[in-house]
C-alpha positions as a printed NumPy array, in Angstrom:
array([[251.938, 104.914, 111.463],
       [249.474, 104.942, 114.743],
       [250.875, 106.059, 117.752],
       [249.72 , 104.577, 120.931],
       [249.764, 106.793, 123.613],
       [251.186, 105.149, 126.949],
       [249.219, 105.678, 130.026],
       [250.903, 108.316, 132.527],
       [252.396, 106.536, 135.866],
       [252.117, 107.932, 138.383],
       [255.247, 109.018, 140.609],
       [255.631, 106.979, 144.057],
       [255.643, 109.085, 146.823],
       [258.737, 110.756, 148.202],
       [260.652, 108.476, 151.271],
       [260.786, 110.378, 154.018],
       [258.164, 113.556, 153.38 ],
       [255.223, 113.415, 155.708],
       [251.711, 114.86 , 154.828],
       [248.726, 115.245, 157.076],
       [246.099, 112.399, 156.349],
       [242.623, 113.754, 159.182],
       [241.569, 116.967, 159.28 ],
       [242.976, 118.829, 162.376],
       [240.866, 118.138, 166.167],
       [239.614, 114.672, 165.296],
       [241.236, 113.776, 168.251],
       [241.732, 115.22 , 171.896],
       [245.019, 116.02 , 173.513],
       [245.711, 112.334, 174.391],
       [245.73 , 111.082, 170.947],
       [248.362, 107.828, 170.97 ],
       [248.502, 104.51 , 170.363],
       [248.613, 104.038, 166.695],
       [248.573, 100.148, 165.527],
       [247.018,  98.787, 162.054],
       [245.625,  95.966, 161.486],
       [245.616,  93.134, 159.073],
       [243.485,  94.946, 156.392],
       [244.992,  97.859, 157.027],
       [242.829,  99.941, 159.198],
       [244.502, 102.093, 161.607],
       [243.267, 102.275, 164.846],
       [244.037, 105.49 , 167.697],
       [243.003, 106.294, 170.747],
       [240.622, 109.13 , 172.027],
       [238.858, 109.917, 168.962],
       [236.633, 112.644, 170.025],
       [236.812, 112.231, 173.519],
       [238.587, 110.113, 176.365],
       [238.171, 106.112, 176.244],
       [236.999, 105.925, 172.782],
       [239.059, 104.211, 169.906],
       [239.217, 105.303, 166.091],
       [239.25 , 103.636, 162.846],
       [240.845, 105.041, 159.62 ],
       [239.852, 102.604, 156.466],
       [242.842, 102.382, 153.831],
       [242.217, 105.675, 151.466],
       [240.36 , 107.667, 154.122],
       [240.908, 111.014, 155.06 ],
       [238.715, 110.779, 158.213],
       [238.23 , 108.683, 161.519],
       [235.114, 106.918, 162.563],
       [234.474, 105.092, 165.875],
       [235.512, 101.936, 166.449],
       [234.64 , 101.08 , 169.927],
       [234.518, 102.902, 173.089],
       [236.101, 101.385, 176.831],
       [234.149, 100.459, 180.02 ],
       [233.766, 101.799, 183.065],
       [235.674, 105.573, 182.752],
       [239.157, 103.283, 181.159],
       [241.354, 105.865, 179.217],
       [243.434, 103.895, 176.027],
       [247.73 , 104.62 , 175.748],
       [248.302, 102.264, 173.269],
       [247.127,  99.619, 170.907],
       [248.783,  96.706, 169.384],
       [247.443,  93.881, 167.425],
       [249.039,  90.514, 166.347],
       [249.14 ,  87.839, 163.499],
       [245.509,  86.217, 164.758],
       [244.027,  90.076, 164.375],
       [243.604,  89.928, 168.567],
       [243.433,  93.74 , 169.406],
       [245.195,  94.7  , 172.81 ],
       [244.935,  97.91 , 174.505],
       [246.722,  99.793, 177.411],
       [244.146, 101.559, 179.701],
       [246.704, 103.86 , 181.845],
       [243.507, 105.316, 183.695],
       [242.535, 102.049, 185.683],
       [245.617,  99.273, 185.195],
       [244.152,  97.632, 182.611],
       [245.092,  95.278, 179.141],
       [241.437,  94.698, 177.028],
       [241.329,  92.444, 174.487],
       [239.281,  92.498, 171.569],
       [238.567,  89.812, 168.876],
       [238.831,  90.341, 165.532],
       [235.325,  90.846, 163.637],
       [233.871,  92.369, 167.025],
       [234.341,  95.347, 168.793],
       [233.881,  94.752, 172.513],
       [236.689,  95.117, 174.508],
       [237.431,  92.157, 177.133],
       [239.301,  92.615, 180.016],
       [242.343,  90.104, 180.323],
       [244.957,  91.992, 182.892],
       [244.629,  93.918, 185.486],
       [246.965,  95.076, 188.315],
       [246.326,  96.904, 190.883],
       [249.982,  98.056, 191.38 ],
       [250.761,  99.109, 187.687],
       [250.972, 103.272, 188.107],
       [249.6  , 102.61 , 184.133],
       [250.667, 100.915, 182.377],
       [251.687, 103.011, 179.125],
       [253.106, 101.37 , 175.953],
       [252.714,  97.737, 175.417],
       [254.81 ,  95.349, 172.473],
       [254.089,  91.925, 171.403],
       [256.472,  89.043, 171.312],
       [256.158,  86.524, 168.6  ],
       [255.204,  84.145, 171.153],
       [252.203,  86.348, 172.073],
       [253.665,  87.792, 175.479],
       [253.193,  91.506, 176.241],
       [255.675,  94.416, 177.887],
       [254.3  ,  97.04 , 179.291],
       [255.845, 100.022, 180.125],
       [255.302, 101.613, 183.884],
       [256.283, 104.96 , 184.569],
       [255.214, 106.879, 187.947],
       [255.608, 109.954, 186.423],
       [255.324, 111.659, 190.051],
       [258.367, 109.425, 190.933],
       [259.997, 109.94 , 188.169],
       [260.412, 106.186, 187.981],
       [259.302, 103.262, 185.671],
       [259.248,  99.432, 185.336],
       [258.499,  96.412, 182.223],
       [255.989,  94.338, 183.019],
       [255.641,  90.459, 181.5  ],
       [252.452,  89.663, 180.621],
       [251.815,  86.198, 179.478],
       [249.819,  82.732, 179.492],
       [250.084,  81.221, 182.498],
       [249.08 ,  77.115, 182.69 ],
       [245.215,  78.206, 182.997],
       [245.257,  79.771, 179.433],
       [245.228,  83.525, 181.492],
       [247.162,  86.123, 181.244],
       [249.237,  86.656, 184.368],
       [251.964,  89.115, 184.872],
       [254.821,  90.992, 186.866],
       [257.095,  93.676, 187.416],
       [260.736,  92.679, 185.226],
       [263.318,  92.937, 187.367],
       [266.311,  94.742, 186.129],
       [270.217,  95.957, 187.086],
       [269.359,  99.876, 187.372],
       [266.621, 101.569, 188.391],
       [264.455, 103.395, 185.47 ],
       [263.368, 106.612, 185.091],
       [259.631, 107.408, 183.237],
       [259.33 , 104.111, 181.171],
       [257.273, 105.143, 178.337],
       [258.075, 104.118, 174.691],
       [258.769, 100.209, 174.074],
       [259.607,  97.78 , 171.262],
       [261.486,  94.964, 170.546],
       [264.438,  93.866, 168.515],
       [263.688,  92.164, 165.161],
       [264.802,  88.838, 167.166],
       [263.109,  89.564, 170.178],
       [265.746,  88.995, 172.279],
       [266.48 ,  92.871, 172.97 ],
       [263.863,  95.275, 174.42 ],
       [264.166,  99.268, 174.14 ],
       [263.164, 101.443, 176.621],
       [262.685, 105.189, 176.125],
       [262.599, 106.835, 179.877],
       [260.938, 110.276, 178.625],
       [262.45 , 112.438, 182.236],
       [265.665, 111.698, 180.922],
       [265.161, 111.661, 176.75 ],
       [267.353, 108.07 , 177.232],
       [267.032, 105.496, 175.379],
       [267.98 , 101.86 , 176.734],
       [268.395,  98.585, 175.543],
       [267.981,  95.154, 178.165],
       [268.316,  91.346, 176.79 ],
       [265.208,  89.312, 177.957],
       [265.865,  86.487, 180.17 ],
       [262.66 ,  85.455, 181.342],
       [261.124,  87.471, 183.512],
       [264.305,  89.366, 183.999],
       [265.951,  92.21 , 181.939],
       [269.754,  92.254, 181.869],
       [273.087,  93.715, 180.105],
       [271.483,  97.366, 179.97 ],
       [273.429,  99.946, 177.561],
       [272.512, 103.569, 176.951],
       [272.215, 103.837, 173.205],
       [270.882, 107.204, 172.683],
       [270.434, 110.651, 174.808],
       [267.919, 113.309, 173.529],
       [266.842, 116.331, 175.557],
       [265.303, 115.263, 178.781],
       [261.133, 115.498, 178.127],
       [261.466, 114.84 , 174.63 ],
       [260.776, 110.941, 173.625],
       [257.449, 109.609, 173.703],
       [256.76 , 106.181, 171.576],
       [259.001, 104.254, 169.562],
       [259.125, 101.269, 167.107],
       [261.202,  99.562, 165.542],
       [261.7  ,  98.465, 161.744],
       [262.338,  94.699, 160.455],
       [265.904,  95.837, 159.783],
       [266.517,  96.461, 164.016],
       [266.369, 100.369, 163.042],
       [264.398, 102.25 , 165.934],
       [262.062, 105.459, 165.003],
       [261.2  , 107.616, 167.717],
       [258.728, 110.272, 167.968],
       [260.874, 113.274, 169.171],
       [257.996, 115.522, 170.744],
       [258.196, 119.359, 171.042],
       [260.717, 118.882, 168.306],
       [258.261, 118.027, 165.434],
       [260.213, 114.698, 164.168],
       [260.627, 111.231, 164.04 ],
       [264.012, 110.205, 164.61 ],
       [265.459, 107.179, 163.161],
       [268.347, 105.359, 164.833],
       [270.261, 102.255, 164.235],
       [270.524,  99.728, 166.549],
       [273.358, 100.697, 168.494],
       [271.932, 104.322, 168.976],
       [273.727, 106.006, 166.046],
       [271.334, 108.697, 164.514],
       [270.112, 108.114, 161.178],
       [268.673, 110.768, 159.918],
       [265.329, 112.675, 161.709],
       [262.314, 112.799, 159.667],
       [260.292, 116.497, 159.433],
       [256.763, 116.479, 160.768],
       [253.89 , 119.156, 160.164],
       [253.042, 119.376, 163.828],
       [255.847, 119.864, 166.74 ],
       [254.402, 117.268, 169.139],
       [254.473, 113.682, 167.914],
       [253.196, 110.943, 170.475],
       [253.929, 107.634, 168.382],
       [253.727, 105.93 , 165.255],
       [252.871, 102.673, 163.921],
       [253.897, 100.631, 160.423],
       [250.994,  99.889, 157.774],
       [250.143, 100.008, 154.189],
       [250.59 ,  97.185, 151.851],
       [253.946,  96.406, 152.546],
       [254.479,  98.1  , 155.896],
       [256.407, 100.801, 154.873],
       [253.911, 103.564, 155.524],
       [254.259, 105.478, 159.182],
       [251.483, 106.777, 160.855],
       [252.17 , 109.271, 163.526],
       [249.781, 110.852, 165.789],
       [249.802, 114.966, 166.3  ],
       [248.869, 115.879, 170.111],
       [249.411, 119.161, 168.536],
       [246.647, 119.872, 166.535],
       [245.247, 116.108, 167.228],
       [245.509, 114.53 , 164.086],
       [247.14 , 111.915, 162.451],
       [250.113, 112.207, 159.348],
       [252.307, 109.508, 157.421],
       [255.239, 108.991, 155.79 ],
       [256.888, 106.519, 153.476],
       [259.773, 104.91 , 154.679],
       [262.193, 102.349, 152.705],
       [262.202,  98.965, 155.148],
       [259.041,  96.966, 156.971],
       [258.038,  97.545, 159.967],
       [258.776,  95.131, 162.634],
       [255.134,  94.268, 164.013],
       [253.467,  94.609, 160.687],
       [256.349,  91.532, 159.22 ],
       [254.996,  89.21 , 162.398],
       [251.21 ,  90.225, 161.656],
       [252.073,  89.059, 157.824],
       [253.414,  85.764, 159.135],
       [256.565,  86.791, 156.711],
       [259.176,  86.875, 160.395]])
C-alpha cells in the first residue's frame, strides 16, 4: 500500500504574543501614527528623521520612504479611508495634508491657526475628521470637527463640550460612530462623549490609568478599545464601558499607538518610541477602521 505523505501546516500564530517586525532605530523618537492601507502597507511617521513618512510592504521586515512633508511640517498621525485618501496630522504647524492614493504628494486641506496641534485624528464613515488638541503647557485639550463644508472644503472648529479636558491625545470612535473616546494623557483618563453635531455631550469616565501613561488608542469592530499604555510596555484592551480586558505584553516599554491590518484586520501594529521600531500582534476581532476601509461596516 503507498502512503501519501500529507503536507505539514503550518501553526497560526499565537493571539495575543507580539514580536518585533523592523530592526531597532528605523525610526526617531517621534515615531507614531500607524495606519495601513488598502493593500496592506503600513505607513508611520518620522522614518529616519522628522517630517518624513514610512512604508512597510506586507512580508517586510524593513521601512522605506514614502513621502516626506513641506515646509519644516512634523506628522502625529495618519489615517486613511475606504477611497485610499491618506490624511495626516502635522502637530508642528496646524496642519491636515491629504494625499491621493497612487501618488505621494501631500496636499494641504486644513489649517488653523489656533489648533496648539493638532495630535490624533479618526475618520467618520461619512468622511469627517476629529482631531485631538492638547496644550500640553496648559495641560488642556479640545476635538476639533473637520468636515465638507458647501464649497467641497474642509472647514472646521473647536467641539464644544460639558467639562473642560485635560491633554487630548488618543482618539477613536465607536463601531456606530455615535460615541467618541478621548484619552487625556496628564490624567491617564479615558472619556467617552456622544456626537451631536458639532457638539460633544453625556461625558463618562470609563477608565483611569496612571496619570502620563496613555498615548493612542483604537478601537476594534466589536466597540473593544486598545490602548497603548506607555512606560508600561503594553497594549491594554478594554471593553466599552471601561472594564479591563486583559493587557497585551510588548518587547519595548514605550508604545505610542497602533493601527489594525493584515488580511482580515486582525493584525496590530504598534510603534516602539523606545528603541523606534515597529512590532505586531494577532488579535481575535477586526479592527474598526480597517472594516470601513473594506466597505464590510
Amino acid at each position: 500500500m503507498l502512503l501519501l505523505a500529507s503536507a505539514p501546516t503550518l501553526a497560526a500564530p499565537k493571539l495575543f504574543e507580539s514580536t518585533q517586525l523592523t530592526p531597532s532605530g528605523e525610526y526617531t523618537f517621534g515615531i507614531e501614527g500607524p495606519a495601513v492601507d488598502h493593500d496592506g502597507n503600513l505607513f508611520v511617521v518620522n522614518l529616519g528623521k522628522a517630517g518624513t513618512i514610512g512604508k512597510l510592504a506586507p512580508g517586510a521586515t524593513a521601512s522605506e520612504k514614502f513621502t516626506e512633508l513641506p515646509d519644516n511640517s512634523i506628522g502625529n498621525a495618519i489615517r486613511i479611508d475606504a477611497t485610499g485618501t491618506m490624511f495626516v496630522a502635522d502637530y508642528k504647524r496646524h496642519n491636515i495634508f491629504a494625499i491621493a492614493p497612487g501618488t505621494t504628494e501631500p496636499r494641504l486641506v486644513f489649517h488653523a491657526d489656533d489648533m496648539s496641534q493638532p495630535n490624533d485624528i479618526t475618520l467618520a464613515r461619512d468622511g469627517t475628521i476629529y482631531a485631538s488638541d492638547p496644550n500640553w503647557k496648559a495641560r488642556s485639550g479640545r476635538i476639533w470637527r473637520i468636515a465638507k463644508g458647501p464649497d467641497g472644503s474642509l472647514q472646521g472648529a473647536a467641539m464644544s463640550a460639558p467639562r473642560a479636558m485635560g491633554t487630548a491625545n488618543g482618539i477613536d470612535l465607536s463601531p456606530d460612530g455615535r460615541t467618541l473616546y478621548v484619552g487625556e494623557s496628564n490624567s491617564g483618563e479615558i472619556w467617552s462623549y456622544a456626537i451631536d453635531g458639532d457638539a460633544l455631550t453625556r461625558p463618562k469616565l470609563i477608565k483611569t490609568f496612571e496619570p502620563n501613561t496613555i498615548d493612542g488608542l483604537r478601537t476594534d469592530a466589536s466597540g473593544r478599545l486598545l490602548v497603548a499604555h506607555i512606560l508600561k510596555g503594553s497594549i491594554a484592551m478594554l471593553a466599552p464601558d471601561g472594564r479591563m480586558i486583559r493587557e497585551i505584553a510588548l518587547k519595548a516599554k514605550e508604545p505610542t499607538n497602533l493601527a489594525f491590518g493584515g488580511t482580515d484586520g486582525k493584525t496590530v501594529y504598534v510603534t516602539q518610541r523606545q528603541g523606534g521600531f515597529i512590532e505586531s500582534f494577532r488579535t481575535d476581532v477586526e479592527g474598526r477602521e480597517h472594516c470601513l476601509q473594506m466597505r464590510k461596516c
